[in-house]
Coordinates of C-alpha atoms in Angstrom, one line a residue:
X1229 CA 0.1 0.2 0.0
X1230 CA 1.5 3.8 -1.2
X1231 CA 2.3 5.8 2.1
X1232 CA 0.5 9.1 2.0
X1233 CA 1.7 12.6 2.4
X1234 CA 0.6 15.8 3.1
X1235 CA 2.4 18.8 2.4
X1236 CA 0.9 22.2 4.7
X1237 CA 2.3 25.5 4.3
X1238 CA 1.1 27.9 6.4
X1239 CA -0.3 31.6 6.0
X1240 CA 2.6 34.6 7.2
X1241 CA 2.8 37.2 4.6
X1242 CA 5.8 37.6 2.3
X1243 CA 7.7 35.6 5.7
X1244 CA 5.7 32.5 3.8
X1245 CA 8.8 32.6 0.8
X1246 CA 10.6 30.3 3.3
X1247 CA 8.3 27.6 2.2
X1248 CA 10.3 27.5 -1.1
X1249 CA 13.0 27.0 0.9
X1250 CA 11.2 23.9 2.2
X1251 CA 10.3 22.8 -1.1
X1252 CA 14.1 22.6 -2.2
X1253 CA 14.5 20.4 1.1
X1254 CA 11.6 17.5 0.0
X1255 CA 13.0 17.8 -3.7
X1256 CA 16.4 16.8 -2.3
X1257 CA 15.6 14.4 0.3
X1258 CA 12.6 12.9 -2.5
X1259 CA 10.3 13.7 -0.2
X1260 CA 7.3 14.2 -2.9
X1261 CA 3.9 14.8 -1.3
X1262 CA 0.6 13.5 -3.1
X1263 CA -1.3 16.1 -1.1
X1264 CA -0.8 19.8 -1.0
X1265 CA -3.2 22.4 1.0
X1266 CA -2.5 25.8 2.1
X1267 CA -3.3 28.8 3.6
X1268 CA -2.4 32.5 2.0
X1269 CA 1.1 32.2 0.5
X1270 CA 1.0 29.4 1.8
X1271 CA -1.9 28.3 -1.0
X1272 CA -0.1 30.3 -3.6
X1273 CA 3.9 28.3 -3.6
X1274 CA 1.3 24.8 -3.4
X1275 CA -0.7 25.8 -6.1
X1276 CA 2.4 27.0 -8.2
X1277 CA 4.4 23.8 -7.1
X1278 CA 1.3 21.5 -8.2
X1279 CA 1.0 23.5 -11.5
X1280 CA 4.5 22.8 -12.5
X1281 CA 6.5 25.5 -11.4
X1282 CA 9.7 24.6 -10.6
X1283 CA 11.7 25.3 -7.0
X1284 CA 14.4 27.3 -8.9
X1285 CA 11.7 29.6 -10.6
X1286 CA 9.7 30.0 -7.4
X1287 CA 13.1 31.0 -6.2
X1288 CA 13.5 33.2 -8.8
X1289 CA 10.2 35.2 -9.0
X1290 CA 10.1 35.4 -5.1
X1291 CA 13.9 37.2 -5.3
X1292 CA 12.8 39.0 -8.3
X1293 CA 9.5 41.3 -6.7
X1294 CA 9.3 44.7 -5.3
X1295 CA 7.0 46.3 -3.2
X1296 CA 5.1 48.2 -6.2
X1297 CA 4.9 44.6 -7.2
X1298 CA 2.0 44.1 -5.0
X1299 CA 1.0 46.8 -2.7
X1300 CA -0.4 49.5 -4.2
X1301 CA -2.8 51.8 -2.2
X1302 CA -6.1 51.7 -2.8
X1303 CA -6.3 55.8 -2.9
X1304 CA -8.9 56.1 -5.0
X1305 CA -11.2 54.1 -3.0
X1306 CA -10.5 55.4 0.8
X1307 CA -10.3 58.6 -0.6
X1308 CA -14.1 58.6 -2.5
X1309 CA -15.6 55.3 0.2
X1310 CA -13.8 56.1 3.3
X1311 CA -15.1 53.5 5.7
X1312 CA -17.0 52.2 3.2
X1313 CA -13.7 51.0 1.2
X1314 CA -12.9 47.7 0.5
X1315 CA -9.5 47.9 1.2
X1316 CA -6.1 49.7 2.1
X1317 CA -4.3 48.1 -1.0
X1318 CA -6.1 47.1 -5.3
X1319 CA -6.6 44.3 -6.1
X1320 CA -5.5 43.6 -9.4
X1321 CA -1.4 43.5 -8.0
X1322 CA -2.3 40.2 -6.2
X1323 CA -4.6 38.9 -8.9
X1324 CA -2.0 39.3 -11.0
X1325 CA 0.2 37.5 -9.0
X1326 CA -2.2 34.6 -8.6
X1327 CA -3.1 34.6 -12.3
X1328 CA 1.2 35.0 -13.4
X1329 CA 2.1 31.6 -10.7
X1330 CA -1.1 29.5 -10.7
X1331 CA -2.3 27.7 -14.2
X1332 CA -5.7 28.7 -15.1
X1333 CA -8.2 25.8 -14.7
X1334 CA -10.1 24.2 -11.6
X1335 CA -9.2 22.4 -8.4
X1336 CA -11.2 18.8 -10.6
X1337 CA -8.2 19.3 -13.3
X1338 CA -4.8 19.3 -11.3
X1339 CA -2.8 16.1 -11.4
X1340 CA -2.3 16.4 -7.5
X1341 CA -4.9 17.0 -4.7
X1342 CA -4.7 20.8 -3.4
X1343 CA -6.5 21.8 -0.6
X1344 CA -7.3 26.0 -0.2
X1345 CA -8.2 27.2 2.9
X1346 CA -10.4 30.1 2.7
X1347 CA -13.7 31.4 5.3
X1348 CA -16.9 32.6 3.7
X1349 CA -17.4 36.0 5.0
X1350 CA -21.2 36.0 4.6
X1351 CA -21.9 32.7 6.3
X1352 CA -18.4 33.0 8.4
X1353 CA -17.7 29.4 8.3
X1354 CA -14.6 27.7 6.7
X1355 CA -14.4 27.0 2.7
X1356 CA -12.0 24.8 1.7
X1357 CA -11.4 24.1 -1.7
X1358 CA -10.7 21.0 -3.1
X1359 CA -12.6 19.1 -1.1
X1360 CA -15.0 16.3 -2.7
X1361 CA -17.9 18.8 -3.5
X1362 CA -15.8 21.6 -3.7
X1363 CA -13.3 21.0 -6.9
X1364 CA -15.0 22.8 -10.1
X1365 CA -14.1 25.9 -9.2
X1366 CA -11.6 28.7 -10.5
X1367 CA -8.1 27.4 -8.3
X1368 CA -6.8 31.3 -9.3
X1369 CA -10.2 32.6 -7.2
X1370 CA -9.5 30.5 -4.6
X1371 CA -5.9 31.0 -4.2
X1372 CA -6.2 35.0 -4.2
X1373 CA -8.8 34.9 -1.5
X1374 CA -7.1 32.8 0.7
X1375 CA -4.4 36.1 0.5
X1376 CA -6.8 38.5 0.9
X1377 CA -6.4 39.7 4.3
X1378 CA -9.4 41.5 6.0
X1379 CA -8.5 44.8 5.1
X1380 CA -5.6 45.0 2.8
X1381 CA -7.1 43.1 -0.1
X1382 CA -10.5 43.1 -0.7
X1383 CA -12.7 39.9 -0.5
X1384 CA -12.7 37.3 -3.1
X1385 CA -15.6 35.5 -5.3
X1386 CA -15.0 32.3 -5.5
X1387 CA -17.9 30.4 -7.5
X1388 CA -20.7 32.2 -5.7
X1389 CA -19.2 32.5 -2.1
X1390 CA -17.2 35.5 -0.6
X1391 CA -14.1 34.9 0.7
X1392 CA -10.7 35.7 2.8
X1393 CA -8.2 34.6 4.0
X1394 CA -8.4 31.4 6.0
X1395 CA -6.0 31.9 8.4
X1396 CA -8.9 34.0 10.0
X1397 CA -9.9 30.4 11.5
X1398 CA -6.9 27.8 10.3
X1399 CA -3.7 29.4 9.3
X1400 CA -2.4 25.8 9.3
X1401 CA -5.2 23.5 7.5
X1402 CA -3.8 20.4 9.6
X1403 CA -7.4 18.6 10.8
X1404 CA -8.8 18.6 7.5
X1405 CA -5.8 17.4 5.5
X1406 CA -5.4 14.4 8.3
X1407 CA -8.2 12.4 6.0
X1408 CA -5.7 12.0 2.8
X1409 CA -2.5 11.6 4.8
X1410 CA -0.4 9.1 6.1
X1411 CA 2.0 11.7 7.5
X1412 CA 2.1 15.6 7.3
X1413 CA 4.9 18.2 7.0
X1414 CA 3.5 20.8 8.1
X1415 CA 5.2 24.0 8.4
X1416 CA 4.3 27.4 10.4
X1417 CA 6.0 30.9 9.8
X1418 CA 2.7 32.6 11.0
X1419 CA 4.0 32.5 14.6
X1420 CA 7.8 31.9 14.8
X1421 CA 8.9 34.6 16.8
X1422 CA 5.8 37.0 18.2
X1423 CA 8.6 38.9 20.8
X1424 CA 10.0 41.7 19.3
X1425 CA 12.9 44.7 20.2
X1426 CA 10.6 47.0 19.6
X1427 CA 7.3 48.9 20.8
X1428 CA 4.3 48.9 19.2
X1429 CA 2.9 51.7 19.8
X1430 CA 6.1 53.5 17.8
X1431 CA 5.1 51.4 14.9
X1432 CA 1.6 52.4 12.4
X1433 CA -1.6 50.5 12.5
X1434 CA -0.7 48.0 10.3
X1435 CA 2.7 46.6 12.1
X1436 CA 0.2 46.3 15.5
X1437 CA -2.3 44.2 13.4
X1438 CA 0.1 42.4 11.5
X1439 CA 1.4 41.9 15.4
X1440 CA -1.7 40.9 16.7
X1441 CA -2.4 38.3 13.5
X1442 CA 0.7 36.6 14.9
X1443 CA -0.9 36.2 18.0
X1444 CA -4.5 35.0 16.8
X1445 CA -3.1 32.6 14.1
X1446 CA -1.0 31.2 17.3
X1447 CA -3.4 31.0 19.8
X1448 CA -5.6 29.1 16.8
X1449 CA -3.2 26.6 15.8
X1450 CA -1.5 25.4 19.4
X1451 CA -5.0 24.2 20.7
X1452 CA -5.0 20.9 17.5
X1453 CA -1.2 20.8 18.0
X1454 CA -1.2 20.7 21.5
X1455 CA -3.9 17.9 21.0
X1456 CA -3.1 16.2 18.5
X1457 CA -5.0 12.8 17.2
X1458 CA -4.4 12.8 13.9
X1459 CA -1.3 10.4 11.7
X1460 CA 2.7 11.6 12.2
X1461 CA 3.3 15.3 12.3
X1462 CA 6.6 17.0 11.3
X1463 CA 5.8 20.2 12.7
X1464 CA 8.6 22.9 10.4
X1465 CA 8.8 26.1 12.3
X1466 CA 11.5 28.2 10.2
X1467 CA 12.9 31.3 12.3
X1468 CA 11.7 33.8 10.1
X1469 CA 11.5 37.7 11.7
X1470 CA 7.6 38.1 12.3
X1471 CA 8.2 41.7 12.2
X1472 CA 8.2 41.8 8.5
X1473 CA 5.1 40.0 7.3
X1474 CA 5.3 43.0 4.7
X1475 CA 8.6 43.3 3.7
X1476 CA 10.8 42.3 0.3
X1477 CA 14.2 42.8 2.9
X1478 CA 14.3 38.7 4.2
X1479 CA 13.4 36.9 0.7
X1480 CA 16.4 35.3 0.0
X1481 CA 17.9 34.6 4.0
X1482 CA 13.8 33.3 4.5
X1483 CA 13.8 31.0 1.3
X1484 CA 17.6 29.7 2.7
X1485 CA 16.3 29.8 6.8
X1486 CA 13.1 27.0 5.1
X1487 CA 15.6 25.4 3.5
X1488 CA 17.7 24.8 6.6
X1489 CA 14.3 24.4 9.3
X1490 CA 13.7 21.5 6.8
X1491 CA 16.8 19.7 6.5
X1492 CA 16.9 20.0 10.5
X1493 CA 13.4 19.0 10.9
X1494 CA 13.4 16.0 8.2
X1495 CA 16.8 14.6 9.4
X1496 CA 15.0 11.0 11.3
X1497 CA 11.9 11.0 8.5
X1498 CA 11.7 7.8 7.9
X1499 CA 11.8 6.6 11.7
X1500 CA 8.8 8.5 12.0
X1501 CA 5.9 6.8 9.9
X1502 CA 3.2 4.7 12.0
X1503 CA 3.3 6.7 15.2
X1504 CA 0.4 7.9 14.8
X1505 CA -0.8 10.9 17.3
X1506 CA 3.0 12.1 17.0
X1507 CA 4.5 15.5 16.0
X1508 CA 8.2 16.0 15.6
X1509 CA 11.1 16.1 15.6
X1510 CA 11.6 15.5 19.4
X1511 CA 13.7 16.4 21.9
X1512 CA 14.3 16.7 26.2
X1513 CA 13.7 19.7 27.8
X1514 CA 14.4 20.7 31.4
X1515 CA 12.2 23.0 33.1
X1516 CA 13.2 25.5 36.0
X1517 CA 11.4 28.5 37.5
X1518 CA 13.3 31.6 38.9
X1519 CA 11.7 31.7 42.4
X1520 CA 12.8 35.6 43.2
X1521 CA 11.7 36.4 39.1
X1522 CA 8.2 34.1 40.2
X1523 CA 5.4 36.1 41.2
X1524 CA 3.2 33.3 41.9
X1525 CA 0.7 34.8 40.1
X1526 CA -0.5 30.9 39.1
X1527 CA -0.7 31.3 35.6
X1528 CA 1.9 28.2 34.2
X1529 CA -0.2 25.7 36.8
X1530 CA -4.0 27.5 34.9
X1531 CA -2.3 26.4 31.4
X1532 CA -0.5 23.4 32.2
X1533 CA -1.7 21.5 35.1
X1534 CA 0.2 18.7 34.2
X1535 CA 3.3 20.2 34.4
X1536 CA 3.5 23.5 36.4
X1537 CA 1.7 23.7 40.3
X1538 CA 2.4 25.7 43.3
X1539 CA 4.3 25.3 46.1
X1540 CA 3.4 26.1 50.0
X1541 CA 5.1 29.2 49.4
X1542 CA 3.6 29.9 46.5
X1543 CA 6.0 29.8 44.1
X1544 CA 5.4 27.8 40.4
X1545 CA 7.9 25.0 40.0
X1546 CA 7.7 21.9 37.8
X1547 CA 5.7 19.0 38.5
X1548 CA 8.7 17.0 36.2
X1549 CA 11.5 18.9 35.2
X1550 CA 12.5 16.6 32.4
X1551 CA 10.2 16.2 29.7
X1552 CA 10.1 15.5 25.7
X1553 CA 9.0 18.1 23.4
X1554 CA 8.4 18.5 19.7
X1555 CA 7.7 22.3 18.4
X1556 CA 4.0 22.3 19.1
X1557 CA 4.8 22.3 23.0
X1558 CA 5.7 24.4 25.8
X1559 CA 3.7 28.1 25.2
X1560 CA 3.4 28.1 28.4
X1561 CA 6.7 29.3 29.0
X1562 CA 6.0 32.1 26.8
X1563 CA 3.4 33.6 28.8
X1564 CA 4.8 34.0 32.0
X1565 CA 4.6 37.8 33.0
X1566 CA 7.8 38.0 34.7
X1567 CA 9.7 35.5 32.3
X1568 CA 10.8 33.0 34.8
X1569 CA 10.0 29.7 33.9
X1570 CA 13.4 29.3 31.8
X1571 CA 12.3 25.8 29.0
X1572 CA 17.0 24.1 28.2
X1573 CA 17.2 21.7 25.5
X1574 CA 19.4 19.2 27.2
X1575 CA 19.3 16.7 23.9
X1576 CA 22.9 16.0 23.5
X1577 CA 21.9 15.5 20.0
X1578 CA 21.3 19.2 19.8
X1579 CA 23.2 21.9 19.9
X1580 CA 22.2 24.6 21.7
X1581 CA 22.8 28.0 22.8
X1582 CA 22.6 29.4 26.3
X1583 CA 19.2 29.1 27.9
X1584 CA 16.8 32.1 27.4
X1585 CA 13.9 33.2 29.4
X1586 CA 11.8 34.9 26.5
X1587 CA 11.7 32.3 24.2
X1588 CA 9.5 32.0 21.5
X1589 CA 5.5 31.0 21.3
X1590 CA 6.7 27.8 20.0
X1591 CA 8.0 26.8 22.7
X1592 CA 11.5 25.3 24.0
X1593 CA 10.7 22.9 21.2
X1594 CA 10.8 25.2 18.4

């Protein structure tokens, strides 16, 4: 029986060019997905790859993009329609990008299964195009809608539906994809590093909005990942800068980071088969609490009751000091308001820098 591999590419603005590096790694490792799924830029890159665009061509197109190629302010609409304007940016550049990278046709005409995650904004319901019964629509239209971040681009029309970016409900659609896979490779670029050096109140509204979106995407994703009951999953979280959702400055670096993160996460890929409900790669982590920093707020045992407790002095402590974590675990460490929880990687197979008191929201397993 053929083993089915699904590749799920999450949304994350222009940070999503890291997906191209992941595709390059898969190509080198000769890992060929049967099903592709994606949200926003993940959907666009997945559709382009299924449509026959090579990894090198994807990289060249990404590195050749400039701000004017995608972001053209909708001056006319905002001036005349004001609050009734559909978006800050014009629809045409994003449409042109979809048309240039994705062959014309329906989901039914594709050689491989493609799932494009959107939200029907009128019904308030998720629409995953490419599922059975949802295949006789334009792939280009579905991908545009999946990229239509509310407020930034106008909603898209897919068949008779009005749809927007699926990330507002599910930025990494692994659950719906699991029915078509014996193993899932999921790439999350939407919540890699919510901690920023610059204060939000010194930035413009677009930056503040995207920071809020990062936190929303992460919170929505964590629930299914921490309670995963599907086929084995390899979760890849490239270390890309969340401050640059809309910046073209880091394209080459993001592609390289996607490649690095994928090659690292897939080192033991063949050993993951058959281990249902497991998220990989895994590593051992030591949990400690700085008692001087701990205020006894009780947040950590509330978020992680199986790992954290409160002692007689009303200070937090680790119920188990050594744990085995995947990249989906350890989010509660970041939630500590005084950075009192220290999570240190002790897996000797992985070179690790000095422990940090304020890790990324991907947890110590990232």
